[in-house]
XYZ file of C-alpha atoms in Angstrom:
407
model
C 0.000 0.000 0.000
C 1.201 3.505 -0.803
C 2.121 5.739 2.107
C 2.560 9.467 2.646
C 5.666 11.101 4.088
C 5.555 14.818 4.936
C 8.490 16.986 3.934
C 9.136 20.100 6.048
C 11.481 23.029 5.815
C 13.872 24.163 8.580
C 11.073 26.089 10.257
C 8.901 22.974 10.432
C 6.464 24.126 7.748
C 5.239 21.393 5.393
C 6.526 22.144 1.901
C 5.166 18.962 0.321
C 4.448 15.267 0.596
C 6.039 12.182 -0.882
C 3.558 9.502 -1.900
C 5.709 6.385 -1.869
C 4.618 3.254 -3.692
C 5.936 -0.212 -4.562
C 5.307 0.310 -8.302
C 8.548 -0.652 -10.114
C 10.101 1.889 -12.473
C 12.260 1.223 -15.526
C 15.536 1.724 -13.566
C 14.587 -0.831 -10.914
C 13.606 1.597 -8.153
C 10.073 2.171 -6.874
C 7.851 5.059 -7.872
C 7.467 8.070 -5.583
C 5.344 11.080 -6.395
C 6.228 14.400 -4.795
C 3.239 16.671 -4.222
C 4.228 20.267 -3.565
C 2.168 22.049 -0.948
C 1.962 25.072 -3.253
C -0.029 22.949 -5.724
C -1.818 20.287 -3.651
C -3.605 20.330 -0.338
C -3.665 17.412 2.100
C -7.048 16.097 0.869
C -5.681 15.923 -2.676
C -2.670 13.984 -1.472
C -4.890 11.529 0.397
C -6.868 10.963 -2.840
C -3.641 10.458 -4.822
C -2.463 7.922 -2.248
C -5.685 5.917 -2.677
C -5.401 5.976 -6.456
C -1.717 5.015 -6.473
C -2.543 2.149 -4.120
C -4.967 0.914 -6.789
C -2.196 1.355 -9.368
C 0.019 -0.856 -7.192
C -2.654 -3.563 -7.143
C -2.978 -3.453 -10.935
C 0.785 -3.606 -11.423
C 1.193 -6.651 -9.200
C -1.913 -8.462 -10.492
C -1.592 -7.855 -14.217
C 1.882 -6.360 -14.719
C 0.440 -3.013 -15.869
C -1.803 -0.249 -14.615
C -5.253 -0.748 -16.139
C -6.996 1.953 -18.237
C -9.873 2.272 -15.747
C -7.450 3.147 -12.931
C -5.594 5.600 -15.143
C -8.902 7.185 -16.052
C -9.499 7.966 -12.371
C -6.146 9.794 -12.321
C -7.272 12.240 -15.031
C -7.949 15.026 -12.443
C -4.254 14.809 -11.483
C -2.306 15.304 -14.741
C 0.963 15.871 -12.815
C 0.716 12.328 -11.461
C 0.160 10.983 -14.963
C 3.142 12.989 -16.222
C 5.315 11.515 -13.477
C 4.206 7.980 -14.359
C 5.060 8.671 -18.013
C 8.489 10.145 -17.130
C 9.324 6.996 -15.185
C 8.259 4.762 -18.114
C 5.520 3.157 -16.040
C 2.817 4.035 -18.542
C 2.934 5.014 -22.209
C 2.915 8.648 -23.196
C -0.597 8.204 -24.633
C -2.494 5.729 -22.443
C -5.797 4.898 -24.065
C -8.026 6.457 -21.428
C -9.556 9.023 -23.767
C -12.431 8.206 -26.087
C -10.169 8.739 -29.094
C -7.566 6.281 -27.850
C -10.151 3.641 -26.957
C -11.656 4.142 -30.433
C -8.250 3.515 -32.050
C -7.468 0.467 -29.897
C -10.913 -1.107 -30.265
C -10.943 -0.713 -34.051
C -7.426 -2.099 -34.340
C -8.534 -5.131 -32.336
C -11.669 -5.525 -34.468
C -9.640 -5.271 -37.667
C -7.583 -8.291 -36.646
C -10.602 -10.563 -36.326
C -13.255 -9.404 -38.783
C -13.912 -8.636 -42.430
C -13.024 -5.273 -43.960
C -16.715 -4.506 -44.532
C -17.512 -4.967 -40.819
C -14.475 -2.909 -39.823
C -15.461 -0.024 -42.115
C -19.050 -0.136 -40.871
C -17.891 0.047 -37.237
C -15.529 2.912 -38.005
C -18.246 4.912 -39.771
C -20.729 4.346 -36.933
C -18.289 5.290 -34.183
C -17.273 8.526 -35.911
C -20.597 10.009 -34.791
C -19.753 9.323 -31.141
C -16.211 10.628 -31.637
C -17.481 13.904 -33.125
C -20.195 14.341 -30.499
C -18.213 13.535 -27.340
C -14.810 14.747 -28.676
C -11.841 12.414 -28.901
C -9.896 13.975 -25.985
C -12.708 13.337 -23.494
C -11.782 10.760 -20.806
C -13.982 7.791 -21.566
C -14.934 7.386 -17.910
C -16.404 10.906 -17.976
C -19.145 9.738 -20.354
C -22.120 8.787 -18.189
C -25.619 7.460 -18.863
C -27.078 10.957 -19.099
C -24.500 11.780 -21.790
C -25.437 8.640 -23.717
C -29.101 9.644 -23.496
C -28.253 13.096 -24.828
C -26.329 11.524 -27.706
C -29.330 9.315 -28.472
C -31.576 12.408 -28.571
C -29.072 14.153 -30.852
C -29.252 11.237 -33.284
C -33.061 11.173 -33.102
C -33.126 14.839 -34.138
C -31.021 13.961 -37.180
C -33.479 11.194 -38.063
C -36.461 13.566 -37.709
C -34.697 16.126 -39.919
C -34.137 13.506 -42.618
C -30.343 13.711 -42.265
C -29.916 10.184 -40.932
C -31.720 6.915 -41.627
C -33.364 5.215 -38.660
C -31.435 2.013 -39.356
C -28.166 3.975 -39.423
C -29.039 5.561 -36.091
C -29.738 2.132 -34.613
C -26.393 0.852 -35.902
C -24.575 3.824 -34.316
C -26.118 3.110 -30.907
C -25.385 -0.617 -31.178
C -21.751 0.013 -32.102
C -21.312 2.666 -29.353
C -22.601 0.131 -26.841
C -20.054 -2.349 -28.221
C -17.198 0.161 -27.793
C -17.847 0.660 -24.078
C -18.314 -3.087 -23.586
C -14.981 -3.706 -25.324
C -13.318 -1.194 -22.991
C -14.970 -2.561 -19.864
C -13.950 -6.138 -20.678
C -10.292 -5.109 -20.481
C -10.474 -3.540 -17.034
C -9.786 -5.217 -13.726
C -12.989 -3.605 -12.436
C -15.695 -3.359 -15.141
C -17.491 -0.050 -15.531
C -21.196 0.599 -16.045
C -21.880 0.825 -19.774
C -23.560 4.240 -20.294
C -25.419 2.861 -23.325
C -26.761 -0.238 -21.565
C -30.337 1.078 -21.268
C -30.528 2.549 -24.772
C -32.061 0.233 -27.347
C -30.240 -0.034 -30.623
C -33.191 -1.292 -32.639
C -33.069 -3.033 -35.989
C -30.154 -2.278 -38.317
C -32.054 -3.729 -41.284
C -33.797 -1.207 -43.501
C -37.568 -1.144 -43.129
C -38.020 0.884 -46.308
C -40.206 -0.528 -49.037
C -38.075 -1.783 -51.927
C -37.528 0.960 -54.493
C -37.413 0.249 -58.229
C -36.203 2.314 -61.176
C -38.989 3.068 -63.649
C -38.569 2.776 -67.424
C -38.637 6.569 -67.737
C -35.935 6.950 -65.054
C -33.803 4.281 -66.730
C -34.041 6.129 -70.044
C -32.901 9.361 -68.355
C -30.006 7.581 -66.651
C -28.838 6.027 -69.932
C -29.008 9.460 -71.556
C -26.969 10.934 -68.686
C -24.376 8.144 -69.052
C -23.990 8.971 -72.751
C -23.568 12.713 -72.071
C -21.497 12.512 -68.886
C -17.931 13.742 -69.332
C -15.808 14.039 -66.171
C -13.036 16.639 -66.585
C -10.096 14.463 -65.458
C -11.057 10.868 -64.666
C -10.996 8.033 -67.217
C -14.534 7.439 -68.464
C -15.908 5.188 -71.205
C -19.675 5.694 -71.666
C -20.064 2.278 -73.337
C -18.524 0.586 -70.320
C -20.791 2.479 -67.948
C -23.849 1.711 -70.057
C -23.058 -2.016 -69.928
C -22.293 -1.812 -66.182
C -25.596 -0.050 -65.496
C -27.641 -2.568 -67.527
C -25.964 -5.524 -65.825
C -27.359 -4.155 -62.591
C -30.664 -2.689 -63.804
C -31.629 -5.476 -66.225
C -29.678 -8.553 -65.089
C -29.466 -7.880 -61.350
C -25.729 -8.586 -61.010
C -23.851 -7.508 -57.906
C -22.060 -4.579 -59.473
C -18.901 -4.471 -57.359
C -18.213 -8.198 -57.170
C -19.858 -10.065 -60.065
C -19.667 -7.532 -62.890
C -15.871 -6.962 -62.695
C -15.358 -10.765 -62.824
C -17.362 -11.133 -66.049
C -15.330 -12.487 -68.989
C -16.316 -12.418 -72.650
C -16.174 -16.205 -72.730
C -18.994 -16.241 -70.162
C -21.360 -14.556 -72.623
C -23.236 -16.690 -75.157
C -24.758 -14.116 -77.517
C -26.272 -16.773 -79.812
C -28.184 -18.609 -77.099
C -28.684 -15.474 -74.986
C -27.122 -16.940 -71.845
C -24.966 -15.135 -69.308
C -22.706 -17.227 -67.055
C -21.846 -15.518 -63.785
C -19.117 -16.291 -61.250
C -21.077 -16.206 -58.011
C -18.511 -14.454 -55.818
C -20.493 -14.645 -52.571
C -21.323 -18.330 -52.837
C -17.767 -19.103 -53.967
C -16.393 -17.551 -50.770
C -18.953 -19.279 -48.567
C -18.610 -22.714 -50.079
C -14.830 -22.479 -50.688
C -14.838 -23.174 -54.408
C -15.763 -21.452 -57.660
C -19.544 -21.456 -58.123
C -21.194 -20.383 -61.365
C -24.785 -19.669 -62.256
C -26.545 -19.092 -65.581
C -29.207 -16.564 -66.401
C -31.073 -15.249 -69.406
C -29.188 -12.527 -71.289
C -31.761 -9.850 -72.028
C -31.765 -8.009 -75.345
C -30.849 -4.511 -74.168
C -27.949 -5.850 -72.066
C -26.768 -8.010 -74.979
C -26.822 -4.989 -77.307
C -24.781 -2.874 -74.877
C -22.218 -5.647 -74.337
C -21.911 -6.293 -78.081
C -21.363 -2.583 -78.746
C -18.602 -2.533 -76.119
C -17.019 -5.677 -77.552
C -16.924 -4.221 -81.069
C -15.299 -1.045 -79.767
C -12.630 -3.132 -78.040
C -11.934 -4.995 -81.283
C -11.520 -1.752 -83.216
C -9.075 -0.498 -80.584
C -7.124 -3.749 -80.615
C -7.775 -4.416 -76.918
C -7.323 -7.931 -75.511
C -10.744 -9.486 -75.045
C -10.570 -11.323 -71.715
C -12.574 -9.363 -69.168
C -15.597 -7.298 -70.165
C -14.520 -4.375 -67.989
C -11.161 -2.637 -67.858
C -8.685 -3.202 -65.038
C -10.004 -0.146 -63.176
C -13.106 -2.090 -62.147
C -11.067 -4.871 -60.532
C -8.918 -2.673 -58.330
C -9.095 -2.806 -54.552
C -12.782 -2.502 -53.629
C -11.948 0.197 -51.075
C -10.766 2.479 -53.895
C -12.680 1.517 -57.034
C -15.905 0.867 -55.128
C -16.057 4.330 -53.629
C -15.135 5.948 -56.965
C -17.807 3.976 -58.818
C -20.397 4.902 -56.191
C -19.555 8.599 -56.416
C -19.641 8.531 -60.220
C -22.986 6.698 -60.292
C -24.421 9.118 -57.748
C -23.384 12.009 -59.988
C -24.985 10.370 -63.023
C -28.241 9.835 -61.101
C -28.224 13.519 -60.150
C -27.661 14.574 -63.757
C -30.587 12.334 -64.742
C -32.734 13.946 -62.011
C -33.363 10.540 -60.419
C -33.693 10.688 -56.647
C -32.498 7.469 -55.011
C -30.171 6.268 -52.309
C -28.406 2.879 -52.178
C -28.068 3.053 -55.964
C -26.526 -0.354 -56.587
C -29.031 -2.204 -54.429
C -31.932 -0.415 -56.104
C -30.741 -1.568 -59.528
C -30.651 -5.167 -58.295
C -34.105 -4.728 -56.721
C -35.461 -3.496 -60.041
C -34.101 -6.510 -61.915
C -35.365 -8.823 -59.175
C -38.932 -7.609 -59.506
C -38.894 -7.623 -63.312
C -37.538 -11.178 -63.521
C -39.995 -12.319 -60.849
C -42.914 -10.844 -62.818
C -41.775 -12.305 -66.159
C -40.485 -15.738 -65.115
C -41.751 -16.386 -61.595
C -40.050 -16.363 -58.193
C -38.226 -19.679 -58.553
C -36.299 -18.444 -61.591
C -35.737 -15.104 -59.906
C -34.052 -16.909 -57.007
C -31.886 -19.017 -59.304
C -30.865 -16.311 -61.753
C -30.003 -13.679 -59.146
C -28.242 -16.194 -56.921
C -29.987 -15.833 -53.567
C -32.576 -17.618 -51.466
C -36.267 -16.906 -51.482
C -35.986 -15.506 -47.959
C -33.483 -12.879 -49.083
C -35.488 -12.045 -52.197
C -38.648 -11.589 -50.145
C -37.052 -9.473 -47.419
C -34.691 -7.288 -49.452
C -35.776 -7.138 -53.088
C -39.294 -8.160 -54.000
C -42.369 -6.023 -53.584
C -44.625 -8.977 -52.744
C -44.554 -12.353 -51.021
C -43.138 -15.425 -52.756
C -45.417 -18.478 -52.390
C -44.071 -21.004 -49.897
C -44.327 -23.886 -52.343
C -41.967 -22.071 -54.692
C -39.399 -21.461 -51.950
C -39.174 -25.195 -51.308
C -37.692 -25.666 -54.789
C -34.419 -23.945 -53.772
C -33.618 -25.098 -50.204
C -29.916 -25.615 -50.926
C -29.470 -21.897 -51.649
C -30.584 -20.864 -48.176
C -27.255 -21.226 -46.344
C -25.239 -19.726 -49.156
C -27.242 -16.516 -49.374
C -25.449 -13.599 -47.783
C -27.106 -10.565 -49.314
């Protein structure tokens, strides 16, 4: 246990106190904090003694002072500075919200997919901006979490934030404090524990692109001319129709499409099912009907490639197969701009194109073929794409697709 030794001058006046501990320093001695009487009063020193005693317990139990204990030392920055100078703690212990955010995301990134990591990072940025990154995490109490929840609700009411996004932010904020608490010797009360996250699945009715909107988008694709970026309108026309007409997953299936997968004579499109291939650990292919307008766009692109002497292996240029983090965001921004130029109001552009194809194929060929051609289960089609229920007897025709569906 830490103890206090008074230090007096020649006249017997206390000029300070030494708080002596058994915490080992880098040079092999034990840590002593000197509290000058000009800065601290006796009650402060008593509080520092109690806290340093807890630091001793952490050091002997776990080999390091735990973040929760360091957080309680925040009112005494001179003590923290002394611990840093003696190499007992790092110069930036992760007791602030910003440091916990960095550590938690780094830990998550080691065990999860990039998509989950990016989603967590985007959700937690709201908490980081609201509470400020330099705020000690232990200063955030339940009333602060409630205020943050109200702040997000106002954004939802103003139409600046989707309800499902708000729910995801609360759920991920709750996770952050749970992650922090799990690493302490004495768990803290999670300030978000009584706030319900709600569903993170969109409850919006599926949106489809009308024929008139599609015509305007195709016209905008033909006229669009970015000032600096590489842009081939025939490529973008084919890319759009593969989503709008065929229902391909535009960032995973379309870039993998090869010319040899297209049978123009028999009007068949063979697709490398990227999601099922990952799930089932092997290349999985599926066939679907090649519709006339898509076939015409692909043929036009193929003829252009021949005239330019390009190698005909992949349908799309190498740009589309770059790292998804880069090409995906660029494609999204470009498509968003094209939608704006076409005066088409829609969010989640790529999903809406797949929804449109899903409903058209379902209406023309029936739900069983819709499931097979788009490469998902009836449950996914019903919940995420189709505007009406699929009969149960039809769903029973594709039971083997159920586990593989990950939309």
